[in-house]
Coordinates of C-alpha atoms in Angstrom, one line a residue:
Chain I
X898 CA -31.3 -37.7 6.7
X899 CA -33.4 -40.2 5.1
X900 CA -34.7 -37.7 2.5
X901 CA -31.1 -36.7 1.8
X902 CA -30.3 -40.3 1.5
X903 CA -32.9 -40.9 -1.2
X904 CA -32.3 -37.7 -3.2
X905 CA -28.5 -37.5 -3.1
X906 CA -26.6 -39.6 -5.4
X907 CA -28.1 -42.9 -4.5
X908 CA -25.6 -44.5 -6.8
X909 CA -23.3 -44.6 -3.8
X910 CA -25.1 -47.8 -2.9
X911 CA -23.0 -49.4 -5.3
X912 CA -20.1 -48.8 -2.9
X913 CA -22.0 -50.7 -0.3
X914 CA -22.0 -53.6 -2.7
X915 CA -18.2 -53.5 -3.0
X916 CA -16.7 -52.8 0.2
X917 CA -13.6 -54.8 -0.9
X918 CA -13.0 -52.7 -3.9
X919 CA -13.8 -49.4 -2.2
X920 CA -10.3 -48.3 -2.0
X921 CA -9.8 -48.9 -5.8
X922 CA -10.9 -45.4 -6.7
X923 CA -8.7 -45.3 -9.7
X924 CA -10.3 -45.8 -13.1
X925 CA -13.7 -47.3 -13.9
X926 CA -13.0 -50.9 -13.0
X927 CA -16.2 -52.8 -13.2
X928 CA -16.0 -56.5 -12.6
X929 CA -18.8 -57.4 -15.1
X930 CA -18.5 -56.3 -18.6
X931 CA -22.2 -55.8 -18.6
X932 CA -21.9 -52.7 -16.6
X933 CA -19.2 -51.4 -19.0
X934 CA -21.2 -49.7 -21.8
X935 CA -21.0 -46.2 -20.2
X936 CA -19.5 -45.6 -16.9
X937 CA -21.1 -42.2 -16.4
X938 CA -24.3 -43.4 -17.8
X939 CA -24.5 -46.0 -15.2
X940 CA -23.6 -43.7 -12.4
X941 CA -26.4 -41.3 -13.3
X942 CA -28.8 -43.8 -14.2
X943 CA -28.0 -45.4 -10.9
X944 CA -29.2 -42.1 -9.3
X945 CA -32.6 -42.8 -10.5
X946 CA -32.6 -46.6 -10.4
X947 CA -30.8 -47.1 -7.2
X948 CA -33.3 -44.8 -5.4
X949 CA -36.0 -46.9 -7.0
X950 CA -34.3 -49.9 -5.7
X951 CA -34.3 -48.4 -2.3
X952 CA -38.2 -48.6 -2.3
X953 CA -38.1 -51.8 -4.2
X954 CA -39.9 -50.7 -7.5
X955 CA -36.9 -51.2 -9.8
X956 CA -38.2 -48.9 -12.6
X957 CA -36.8 -50.0 -15.9
X958 CA -35.5 -47.5 -18.2
X959 CA -32.7 -49.1 -20.3
X960 CA -30.1 -51.8 -20.3
X961 CA -27.6 -49.8 -18.1
X962 CA -30.3 -48.9 -15.8
X963 CA -31.2 -52.6 -15.2
X964 CA -27.5 -53.4 -14.6
X965 CA -27.2 -50.8 -12.0
X966 CA -30.4 -51.7 -10.3
X967 CA -29.0 -55.3 -10.2
X968 CA -25.9 -54.0 -8.6
X969 CA -27.7 -51.9 -6.1
X970 CA -30.0 -54.8 -5.3
X971 CA -27.0 -57.1 -5.0
X972 CA -25.5 -54.4 -2.7
X973 CA -28.5 -54.7 -0.6
X974 CA -27.8 -58.3 -0.4
X975 CA -24.2 -57.6 0.8
X976 CA -22.6 -59.7 -1.9
X977 CA -19.4 -58.1 -3.1
X978 CA -19.7 -59.5 -6.6
X979 CA -19.8 -56.4 -8.7
X980 CA -18.3 -53.0 -8.2
X981 CA -19.4 -49.8 -9.9
X982 CA -17.1 -46.9 -9.5
X983 CA -19.2 -43.8 -8.7
X984 CA -16.3 -41.5 -7.8
X985 CA -14.4 -41.5 -11.1
X986 CA -17.3 -40.5 -13.3
X987 CA -17.9 -37.5 -10.9
X988 CA -14.3 -36.2 -11.1
X989 CA -13.7 -37.0 -14.8
X990 CA -14.8 -35.5 -18.1
X991 CA -17.9 -36.7 -20.0
X992 CA -19.6 -36.0 -23.2
X993 CA -22.8 -35.2 -21.2
X994 CA -23.9 -33.1 -18.3
X995 CA -26.3 -33.5 -15.5
X996 CA -29.1 -31.2 -14.6
X997 CA -32.0 -31.3 -12.0
X998 CA -35.2 -32.6 -13.3
X999 CA -38.6 -33.8 -12.0
X1000 CA -39.1 -37.5 -12.7
X1001 CA -41.7 -39.9 -11.6
X1002 CA -42.6 -40.0 -7.8
X1003 CA -39.4 -38.3 -6.8
X1004 CA -38.9 -34.7 -6.5
X1005 CA -35.5 -34.0 -7.8
X1006 CA -33.4 -36.3 -9.8
X1007 CA -30.6 -36.2 -12.2
X1008 CA -31.3 -36.0 -15.9
X1009 CA -28.7 -36.1 -18.6
X1010 CA -28.1 -33.7 -21.4
X1011 CA -26.1 -34.9 -24.1
X1012 CA -23.5 -32.6 -25.8
X1013 CA -22.7 -32.8 -29.4
X1014 CA -20.0 -35.2 -30.4
X1015 CA -17.9 -35.8 -33.5
X1016 CA -16.5 -32.4 -33.9
X1017 CA -13.3 -33.8 -35.2
X1018 CA -10.8 -31.5 -36.7
X1019 CA -7.9 -33.1 -38.5
X1020 CA -4.6 -31.4 -37.7
X1021 CA -2.1 -33.0 -40.0
X1022 CA -2.5 -36.8 -39.4
X1023 CA -3.8 -36.1 -35.8
X1024 CA -7.6 -36.1 -35.4
X1025 CA -8.3 -33.4 -32.9
X1026 CA -11.6 -34.0 -31.1
X1027 CA -13.2 -30.7 -30.3
X1028 CA -16.5 -32.0 -29.2
X1029 CA -17.6 -30.0 -26.2
X1030 CA -17.6 -32.0 -22.9
X1031 CA -19.0 -31.4 -19.4
X1032 CA -15.8 -29.6 -18.5
X1033 CA -15.9 -27.4 -21.6
X1034 CA -19.5 -26.5 -20.5
X1035 CA -18.3 -25.9 -16.9
X1036 CA -15.6 -23.6 -18.1
X1037 CA -18.0 -21.6 -20.2
X1038 CA -20.2 -21.4 -17.2
X1039 CA -17.3 -20.3 -15.0
X1040 CA -16.3 -17.7 -17.6
X1041 CA -19.9 -16.5 -17.8
X1042 CA -20.0 -16.2 -14.0
X1043 CA -16.8 -14.4 -14.0
X1044 CA -17.9 -12.0 -16.5
X1045 CA -21.2 -11.4 -14.7
X1046 CA -19.7 -10.8 -11.4
X1047 CA -16.7 -8.7 -12.5
X1048 CA -18.4 -6.6 -15.2
X1049 CA -21.5 -6.2 -12.8
X1050 CA -19.0 -5.0 -10.2
X1051 CA -17.3 -2.6 -12.5
X1052 CA -20.7 -1.2 -13.6
X1053 CA -21.9 -1.0 -10.0
X1054 CA -18.6 0.7 -9.1
X1055 CA -19.2 3.4 -11.7
X1056 CA -22.8 3.9 -10.6
X1057 CA -21.9 4.1 -6.9
X1058 CA -18.9 6.2 -7.5
X1059 CA -21.0 8.9 -9.1
X1060 CA -23.5 8.7 -6.2
X1061 CA -21.4 8.2 -3.1
X1062 CA -17.8 8.4 -4.1
X1063 CA -17.1 4.7 -3.5
X1064 CA -18.7 1.4 -4.3
X1065 CA -21.0 -0.3 -1.8
X1066 CA -21.9 -4.0 -0.8
X1067 CA -21.0 -6.7 -3.2
X1068 CA -19.2 -4.4 -5.7
X1069 CA -17.0 -3.1 -2.9
X1070 CA -16.0 -6.7 -1.9
X1071 CA -15.2 -7.6 -5.6
X1072 CA -13.3 -4.5 -5.8
X1073 CA -11.3 -5.3 -2.7
X1074 CA -10.7 -8.8 -4.1
X1075 CA -9.5 -7.4 -7.4
X1076 CA -7.4 -4.7 -5.8
X1077 CA -5.9 -7.3 -3.4
X1078 CA -4.8 -9.6 -6.3
X1079 CA -3.6 -6.6 -8.3
X1080 CA -1.6 -4.8 -5.6
X1081 CA -0.5 -7.6 -3.3
X1082 CA -0.2 -10.6 -5.5
X1083 CA 0.5 -9.4 -9.0
X1084 CA 2.2 -6.0 -8.7
X1085 CA 4.3 -7.0 -5.7
X1086 CA 5.8 -9.9 -7.5
X1087 CA 5.8 -8.9 -11.1
X1088 CA 8.5 -6.3 -10.5
X1089 CA 8.8 -2.9 -12.1
X1090 CA 6.5 -2.0 -14.9
X1091 CA 4.5 -5.3 -14.5
X1092 CA 1.0 -3.6 -15.0
X1093 CA 0.8 -5.3 -18.5
X1094 CA 0.7 -8.7 -16.8
X1095 CA -2.0 -7.8 -14.3
X1096 CA -5.0 -8.6 -16.3
X1097 CA -3.6 -12.1 -17.1
X1098 CA -3.0 -12.7 -13.4
X1099 CA -6.5 -11.5 -12.5
X1100 CA -8.1 -13.5 -15.1
X1101 CA -6.2 -16.7 -14.0
X1102 CA -7.4 -16.1 -10.5
X1103 CA -11.0 -15.5 -11.3
X1104 CA -11.3 -18.2 -14.0
X1105 CA -9.8 -20.8 -11.5
X1106 CA -11.8 -19.6 -8.8
X1107 CA -15.2 -19.9 -10.5
X1108 CA -14.2 -23.2 -12.1
X1109 CA -13.2 -24.5 -8.6
X1110 CA -16.5 -23.2 -7.1
X1111 CA -18.6 -24.7 -9.8
X1112 CA -17.4 -28.2 -8.6
X1113 CA -18.7 -27.7 -5.2
X1114 CA -22.3 -27.1 -6.2
X1115 CA -24.8 -30.0 -7.0
X1116 CA -24.7 -31.1 -10.6
X1117 CA -21.5 -29.1 -11.1
X1118 CA -18.1 -30.5 -12.1
X1119 CA -14.7 -29.3 -11.5
X1120 CA -13.0 -28.4 -14.7
X1121 CA -9.8 -27.5 -12.8
X1122 CA -9.8 -31.1 -11.5
X1123 CA -9.0 -32.2 -15.0
X1124 CA -5.2 -32.5 -15.8
X1125 CA -5.9 -31.3 -19.4
X1126 CA -7.4 -28.1 -18.2
X1127 CA -4.6 -27.4 -15.6
X1128 CA -2.0 -28.4 -18.1
X1129 CA -3.4 -26.0 -20.7
X1130 CA -3.4 -23.1 -18.0
X1131 CA 0.1 -24.2 -17.0
X1132 CA 1.5 -24.2 -20.6
X1133 CA -0.1 -20.9 -21.2
X1134 CA 1.6 -19.5 -18.0
X1135 CA 4.8 -21.1 -19.3
X1136 CA 4.5 -19.2 -22.6
X1137 CA 3.6 -16.0 -20.8
X1138 CA 6.5 -16.4 -18.5
X1139 CA 9.1 -17.0 -21.3
X1140 CA 7.6 -14.2 -23.4
X1141 CA 7.8 -11.9 -20.4
X1142 CA 11.5 -12.9 -19.9
X1143 CA 12.3 -12.2 -23.6
X1144 CA 10.6 -8.9 -23.5
X1145 CA 12.2 -7.8 -20.2
X1146 CA 15.7 -9.1 -20.9
X1147 CA 16.1 -9.1 -24.7
X1148 CA 19.3 -11.2 -25.5
X1149 CA 19.9 -11.5 -21.8
X1150 CA 17.0 -14.0 -21.9
X1151 CA 19.4 -16.7 -23.2
X1152 CA 21.2 -16.5 -19.9
X1153 CA 18.0 -18.0 -18.2
X1154 CA 18.6 -21.0 -20.5
X1155 CA 22.3 -21.3 -20.9
X1156 CA 24.5 -21.0 -18.0
X1157 CA 27.5 -19.0 -19.0
X1158 CA 29.1 -17.4 -15.9
X1159 CA 31.7 -14.9 -16.8
X1160 CA 33.1 -14.8 -13.4
X1161 CA 34.4 -18.4 -13.6
X1162 CA 37.7 -19.3 -15.2
X1163 CA 37.2 -20.7 -18.7
X1164 CA 38.1 -24.4 -17.7
X1165 CA 35.3 -24.2 -15.1
X1166 CA 32.8 -22.3 -17.3
X1167 CA 32.5 -25.0 -19.9
X1168 CA 31.8 -27.9 -17.5
X1169 CA 29.5 -25.7 -15.5
X1170 CA 27.7 -24.8 -18.7
X1171 CA 27.4 -28.5 -19.6
X1172 CA 26.0 -29.3 -16.1
X1173 CA 23.8 -26.3 -15.4
X1174 CA 22.1 -25.9 -18.8
X1175 CA 20.0 -29.0 -18.5
X1176 CA 19.2 -28.0 -14.9
X1177 CA 18.0 -24.6 -16.0
X1178 CA 15.9 -26.2 -18.7
X1179 CA 14.4 -28.7 -16.3
X1180 CA 13.8 -25.9 -13.9
X1181 CA 11.8 -24.0 -16.5
X1182 CA 9.7 -27.0 -17.2
X1183 CA 9.2 -28.0 -13.6
X1184 CA 7.4 -24.8 -12.7
X1185 CA 4.4 -25.1 -15.0
X1186 CA 4.4 -28.9 -14.4
X1187 CA 4.0 -28.2 -10.7
X1188 CA 1.3 -25.7 -11.3
X1189 CA -0.6 -28.1 -13.3
X1190 CA -0.3 -31.0 -11.0
X1191 CA -0.9 -28.9 -7.9
X1192 CA -4.2 -27.6 -9.0
X1193 CA -5.3 -30.9 -10.5
X1194 CA -4.4 -32.9 -7.5
X1195 CA -5.9 -30.5 -5.0
X1196 CA -9.2 -30.3 -6.7
X1197 CA -9.4 -34.1 -7.4
X1198 CA -8.3 -35.2 -4.0
X1199 CA -10.7 -33.0 -2.2
X1200 CA -13.6 -34.2 -4.4
X1201 CA -12.6 -37.9 -3.9
X1202 CA -12.6 -37.3 -0.1
X1203 CA -16.0 -35.7 -0.2
X1204 CA -17.5 -38.4 -2.4
X1205 CA -15.9 -41.2 -0.3
X1206 CA -17.5 -39.6 2.8
X1207 CA -20.9 -39.3 1.1
X1208 CA -20.5 -43.0 0.2
X1209 CA -19.9 -43.8 3.9
X1210 CA -23.2 -42.1 4.8
X1211 CA -24.8 -44.9 2.7
X1212 CA -22.5 -47.5 4.1
X1213 CA -23.1 -46.8 7.6
X1214 CA -26.9 -46.2 7.4
X1215 CA -28.9 -45.3 10.5
X1216 CA -27.7 -42.9 13.2
X1217 CA -24.1 -43.9 12.7
X1218 CA -24.2 -42.1 9.3
X1219 CA -24.2 -38.8 11.2
X1220 CA -20.6 -39.1 11.6
X1221 CA -19.6 -39.2 7.9
X1222 CA -22.3 -36.6 7.2
X1223 CA -20.6 -34.1 9.5
X1224 CA -17.3 -35.1 8.2
X1225 CA -18.4 -34.5 4.6
X1226 CA -19.8 -31.2 5.6
X1227 CA -16.5 -30.2 7.1
X1228 CA -14.6 -31.3 4.2
X1229 CA -16.9 -29.3 2.1
X1230 CA -16.2 -26.2 3.9
X1231 CA -12.5 -27.0 3.7
X1232 CA -13.0 -27.3 0.0
X1233 CA -14.6 -24.0 -0.3
X1234 CA -11.4 -22.7 1.3
X1235 CA -9.3 -24.8 -1.0
X1236 CA -11.1 -23.3 -4.0
X1237 CA -10.0 -20.0 -3.1
X1238 CA -6.6 -21.0 -1.9
X1239 CA -5.7 -22.9 -5.0
X1240 CA -6.8 -20.0 -7.3
X1241 CA -4.8 -17.7 -5.2
X1242 CA -1.7 -20.0 -5.3
X1243 CA -1.9 -20.4 -9.1
X1244 CA -2.1 -16.6 -9.5
X1245 CA 0.6 -15.9 -7.0
X1246 CA 3.1 -18.5 -8.4
X1247 CA 2.4 -17.2 -11.9
X1248 CA 3.2 -13.7 -11.0
X1249 CA 6.2 -14.9 -9.0
X1250 CA 7.5 -16.8 -12.0
X1251 CA 7.0 -13.9 -14.3
X1252 CA 8.5 -11.5 -11.8
X1253 CA 11.5 -13.9 -11.4
X1254 CA 12.4 -14.3 -15.0
X1255 CA 12.0 -10.4 -15.5
X1256 CA 14.4 -9.7 -12.8
X1257 CA 16.8 -12.5 -13.4
X1258 CA 20.4 -11.7 -13.6
X1259 CA 22.8 -14.6 -14.2
Chain O
X1392 CA 22.9 -49.3 5.5
X1393 CA 21.5 -52.7 4.6
X1394 CA 19.9 -53.2 8.1
X1395 CA 18.6 -49.7 7.8
X1396 CA 17.0 -50.4 4.4
X1397 CA 15.6 -53.7 5.4
X1398 CA 12.4 -52.4 7.3
X1399 CA 11.9 -50.0 4.5
X1400 CA 12.2 -52.4 1.7
X1401 CA 8.7 -53.7 2.0
X1402 CA 6.9 -50.2 1.7
X1403 CA 9.5 -49.1 -0.8
X1404 CA 8.8 -52.1 -3.1
X1405 CA 5.0 -51.4 -2.7
X1406 CA 5.6 -47.8 -3.9
X1407 CA 7.6 -49.0 -6.8
X1408 CA 5.1 -51.5 -7.6
X1409 CA 2.2 -48.9 -7.5
X1410 CA 4.5 -46.7 -9.7
X1411 CA 5.1 -49.4 -12.1
X1412 CA 1.4 -50.3 -12.2
X1413 CA 0.3 -46.8 -12.9
X1414 CA 0.5 -46.9 -16.8
X1415 CA -1.4 -50.0 -16.7
X1416 CA -4.0 -48.3 -14.6
X1417 CA -4.0 -45.3 -16.9
X1418 CA -4.3 -47.5 -19.8
X1419 CA -7.3 -49.1 -18.2
X1420 CA -8.7 -45.6 -17.6
X1421 CA -8.2 -44.8 -21.2
X1422 CA -10.0 -47.9 -22.0
X1423 CA -12.9 -46.6 -19.9
X1424 CA -12.6 -43.2 -21.6
X1425 CA -12.9 -44.8 -25.0
X1426 CA -16.1 -46.2 -24.0
X1427 CA -17.7 -42.9 -23.0
X1428 CA -16.1 -42.0 -19.6
X1429 CA -12.7 -40.5 -19.0
X1430 CA -9.6 -41.5 -17.2
X1431 CA -8.3 -39.4 -14.4
X1432 CA -4.8 -38.8 -16.0
X1433 CA -5.4 -39.2 -19.7
X1434 CA -4.8 -36.0 -21.6
X1435 CA -7.4 -34.7 -23.9
X1436 CA -6.1 -32.4 -26.6
X1437 CA -9.6 -31.0 -27.6
X1438 CA -10.1 -30.0 -23.9
X1439 CA -6.8 -28.1 -23.9
X1440 CA -7.6 -26.3 -27.0
X1441 CA -11.0 -25.4 -25.5
X1442 CA -9.4 -24.3 -22.2
X1443 CA -6.9 -22.0 -24.1
X1444 CA -9.8 -20.7 -26.3
X1445 CA -12.1 -19.9 -23.4
X1446 CA -9.3 -18.4 -21.3
X1447 CA -8.2 -16.2 -24.2
X1448 CA -11.7 -14.9 -24.8
X1449 CA -12.4 -14.4 -21.1
X1450 CA -9.0 -12.6 -20.7
X1451 CA -10.0 -10.2 -23.6
X1452 CA -13.6 -9.6 -22.2
X1453 CA -12.6 -9.1 -18.6
X1454 CA -9.7 -6.9 -19.5
X1455 CA -11.8 -4.7 -21.7
X1456 CA -15.0 -4.6 -19.7
X1457 CA -14.1 -5.3 -16.0
X1458 CA -10.6 -4.7 -15.1
X1459 CA -9.9 -1.5 -17.1
X1460 CA -13.1 0.3 -15.9
X1461 CA -12.6 -1.0 -12.4
X1462 CA -8.9 0.0 -12.4
X1463 CA -9.6 3.3 -14.0
X1464 CA -12.4 4.1 -11.4
X1465 CA -10.2 3.1 -8.6
X1466 CA -7.3 5.2 -10.0
X1467 CA -9.6 8.1 -10.5
X1468 CA -10.8 7.7 -7.0
X1469 CA -7.2 7.5 -5.6
X1470 CA -6.2 10.5 -7.8
X1471 CA -9.2 12.5 -6.5
X1472 CA -8.1 11.7 -3.0
X1473 CA -4.5 12.6 -3.6
X1474 CA -5.7 15.8 -5.2
X1475 CA -7.8 16.5 -2.2
X1476 CA -5.0 15.8 0.2
X1477 CA -2.6 18.0 -2.0
X1478 CA -5.2 20.7 -2.1
X1479 CA -5.8 20.6 1.7
X1480 CA -1.9 20.6 2.1
X1481 CA -1.7 23.6 -0.2
X1482 CA -4.6 25.4 1.5
X1483 CA -3.0 24.8 4.9
X1484 CA 0.3 26.1 3.8
X1485 CA -1.4 29.2 2.2
X1486 CA -3.4 29.8 5.5
X1487 CA -0.2 29.4 7.5
X1488 CA 1.6 31.8 5.2
X1489 CA -1.2 34.3 5.3
X1490 CA -1.4 34.0 9.0
X1491 CA 2.4 34.7 9.3
X1492 CA 1.9 37.6 7.0
X1493 CA -1.1 39.0 9.0
X1494 CA 0.9 38.6 12.1
X1495 CA 3.9 40.3 10.8
X1496 CA 1.7 43.1 9.5
X1497 CA 0.0 43.4 12.9
X1498 CA 3.5 43.5 14.5
X1499 CA 4.5 46.1 12.1
X1500 CA 1.5 48.3 12.6
X1501 CA 1.8 48.0 16.4
X1502 CA 5.3 49.1 16.2
X1503 CA 4.3 51.9 13.9
X1504 CA 1.6 52.9 16.3
X1505 CA 4.0 52.8 19.0
X1506 CA 6.3 55.0 17.3
X1507 CA 3.6 57.4 16.3
X1508 CA 2.6 57.7 19.9
X1509 CA 6.1 58.1 21.0
X1510 CA 6.6 60.8 18.3
X1511 CA 3.4 62.5 19.2
X1512 CA 4.5 62.4 22.9
X1513 CA 7.8 63.8 22.0
X1514 CA 6.4 66.5 19.9
X1515 CA 3.9 67.5 22.6
X1516 CA 6.6 67.4 25.2
X1517 CA 8.6 69.6 23.0
X1518 CA 5.9 72.0 22.3
X1519 CA 5.0 72.2 25.9
X1520 CA 8.5 73.0 26.7
X1521 CA 8.7 75.6 23.9
X1522 CA 5.5 77.1 25.0
X1523 CA 6.6 77.1 28.7
X1524 CA 9.9 78.8 27.6
X1525 CA 8.2 81.3 25.5
X1526 CA 5.7 82.2 28.1
X1527 CA 8.5 82.5 30.7
X1528 CA 10.4 84.8 28.4
X1529 CA 7.3 86.7 27.7
X1530 CA 6.7 87.0 31.4
X1531 CA 10.2 88.0 32.0
X1532 CA 10.1 90.5 29.2
X1533 CA 6.8 91.9 30.6
X1534 CA 8.2 92.1 34.1
X1535 CA 11.3 93.7 32.9
X1536 CA 9.4 96.3 30.9
X1537 CA 7.1 97.0 33.9
X1538 CA 10.0 97.4 36.1
X1539 CA 11.7 99.6 33.6
X1540 CA 8.3 101.6 33.3
X1541 CA 8.0 101.7 37.1
X1542 CA 11.5 103.0 37.4
X1543 CA 11.1 105.6 34.8
X1544 CA 7.8 106.8 36.2
X1545 CA 9.3 107.0 39.6
X1546 CA 12.2 108.9 38.3
X1547 CA 10.0 111.3 36.7
X1548 CA 7.8 111.4 39.7
X1549 CA 10.8 112.1 41.9
X1550 CA 12.1 114.8 39.6
X1551 CA 8.7 116.3 39.4
X1552 CA 8.2 116.2 43.1
X1553 CA 11.5 117.6 43.6
X1554 CA 11.0 120.5 41.2
X1555 CA 7.6 120.9 42.9
X1556 CA 9.1 120.8 46.3
X1557 CA 11.8 123.3 45.3
X1558 CA 9.1 125.5 43.8
X1559 CA 6.9 125.2 46.9
X1560 CA 9.7 125.8 49.2
X1561 CA 10.9 128.7 47.2
X1562 CA 7.5 130.1 47.1
X1563 CA 7.1 129.6 50.9
X1564 CA 10.4 130.8 51.7
X1565 CA 10.1 133.8 49.4
X1566 CA 7.0 134.5 51.1
X1567 CA 8.6 134.2 54.5
X1568 CA 11.8 135.9 53.9
X1569 CA 10.8 138.1 51.1
X1570 CA 11.5 141.0 53.1
X1571 CA 14.7 140.4 54.8
X1572 CA 16.7 138.0 53.0
X1573 CA 18.8 138.1 50.1
X1574 CA 16.9 136.0 47.7
X1575 CA 19.9 134.5 46.2
X1576 CA 21.7 133.5 49.1
X1577 CA 18.7 131.9 50.8
X1578 CA 18.0 130.0 47.8
X1579 CA 21.4 128.6 47.8
X1580 CA 21.0 127.6 51.5
X1581 CA 17.9 125.8 50.9
X1582 CA 19.2 123.9 47.8
X1583 CA 22.1 122.8 49.8
X1584 CA 19.8 121.5 52.5
X1585 CA 17.8 119.6 50.0
X1586 CA 20.7 117.9 48.4
X1587 CA 21.7 116.4 51.7
X1588 CA 18.2 114.7 51.9
X1589 CA 18.3 111.4 50.1
X1590 CA 15.5 110.9 47.6
X1591 CA 13.8 108.2 49.4
X1592 CA 14.0 109.8 52.7
X1593 CA 12.8 112.9 51.4
X1594 CA 9.6 111.2 50.2
X1595 CA 9.1 109.9 53.5

């Protein structure tokens, strides 16, 4: 427990220093401008320096470090003067990433790798910042993992199929997962001749799944806990849904936007058209909006809970910290389930939306 | 309605207040983002572009190298299974058909054999009856002929005997009465006597 305490993100000590502000998990709200220069910098530096503070050496590395060491020291003294938000930097994006490294007297600590900045692409008058961030890195990692696992499974499948007629072990499990998503989630909801959309649904599922899972491992970060990422995926799903509608219904697609019910008498049809058309449009937009918010909120909320519980471990100290430790472990297991569940739900709802618009008859 | 709302008004106003405060908070977060971090709710166009790009590439790669081979392999396996099942079905039907055919054939040959046996039995019966009849006829014929022969022989023997007897009697009588009797009248007498004796009785 003690070892875990010194090795894990010791920056949570900052929470100890600010029990009054502990509930303010939104945004980086440091009380002192001195702690402002780089929020994420302070957090990771705090990893090193707060651990140092724990043994009272207060190793000096830079300005930010000093600041956090001070904060940590003040936390020790239980003076709620300064608050450093350690949760937000862990769930938000950053232009750098963390990785394990050996440093000083302590076995494993966090080092920072800086990603290139300033990749600005002017789009018209807008300056599009394409600098890769931590979440971009995590998405690339998730994609690489997905490729590794799925292509590996496909290869193993081929190899085993030749030898035994059916795959074995891990490849069989992945095959079962792929087949389940294909048959039970995608094909069942996409409607007739929905095979074209199956790769999209499968890719959605595995991309989100691996991105979710990467947030659960140390030094990882949840790209799907970023509203931009989920919004992009939702917008993509929206486009795919609408294109599926156009392809399946042709001119009848317009009926999914404009409510023109021929069963109604004309004096009812016009007012119904005027009332229902905005509702139809709102309904169209609400679906991807819900997709984006659902994934983002689920991933973010879970991580906030886990980080808060880890913070409680340091707040309680001593034997009492067993309780938040157990709670954090339990929530972590729940998060593992949620990682699968949210990927499943995103894929399921996407296929339901595609199936709906392909079958729609107004 | 008003009394109902009163206890709710305090939490309600809190919610409204927090909703109103949200943009301010987001702005603050954005402020933090500008200085290196990132707010929880501020959109990042570059990240969206990256997401779409990565997703598109992943979709392409996975479709080409993972899902297609996997699906193809699974479908091949399913097809092989279906073929095997169809083949087994076909084989079973074939076997059933053959069995029925064999059974019918067996039944046919059994009937045929039965018929053959019956025919043979009939033929044998008929032949036996014919033979019996023939034998009986032959026997009757033989018997008949024997009887006729016997009759003829007897008649001849009787005639012979009679002639012999006449001759003997004549010779004896002529010897006896050669001297005193008129030969012709005596002969007539004896002849007369002989005719009164029946043939059978005479033999005895």
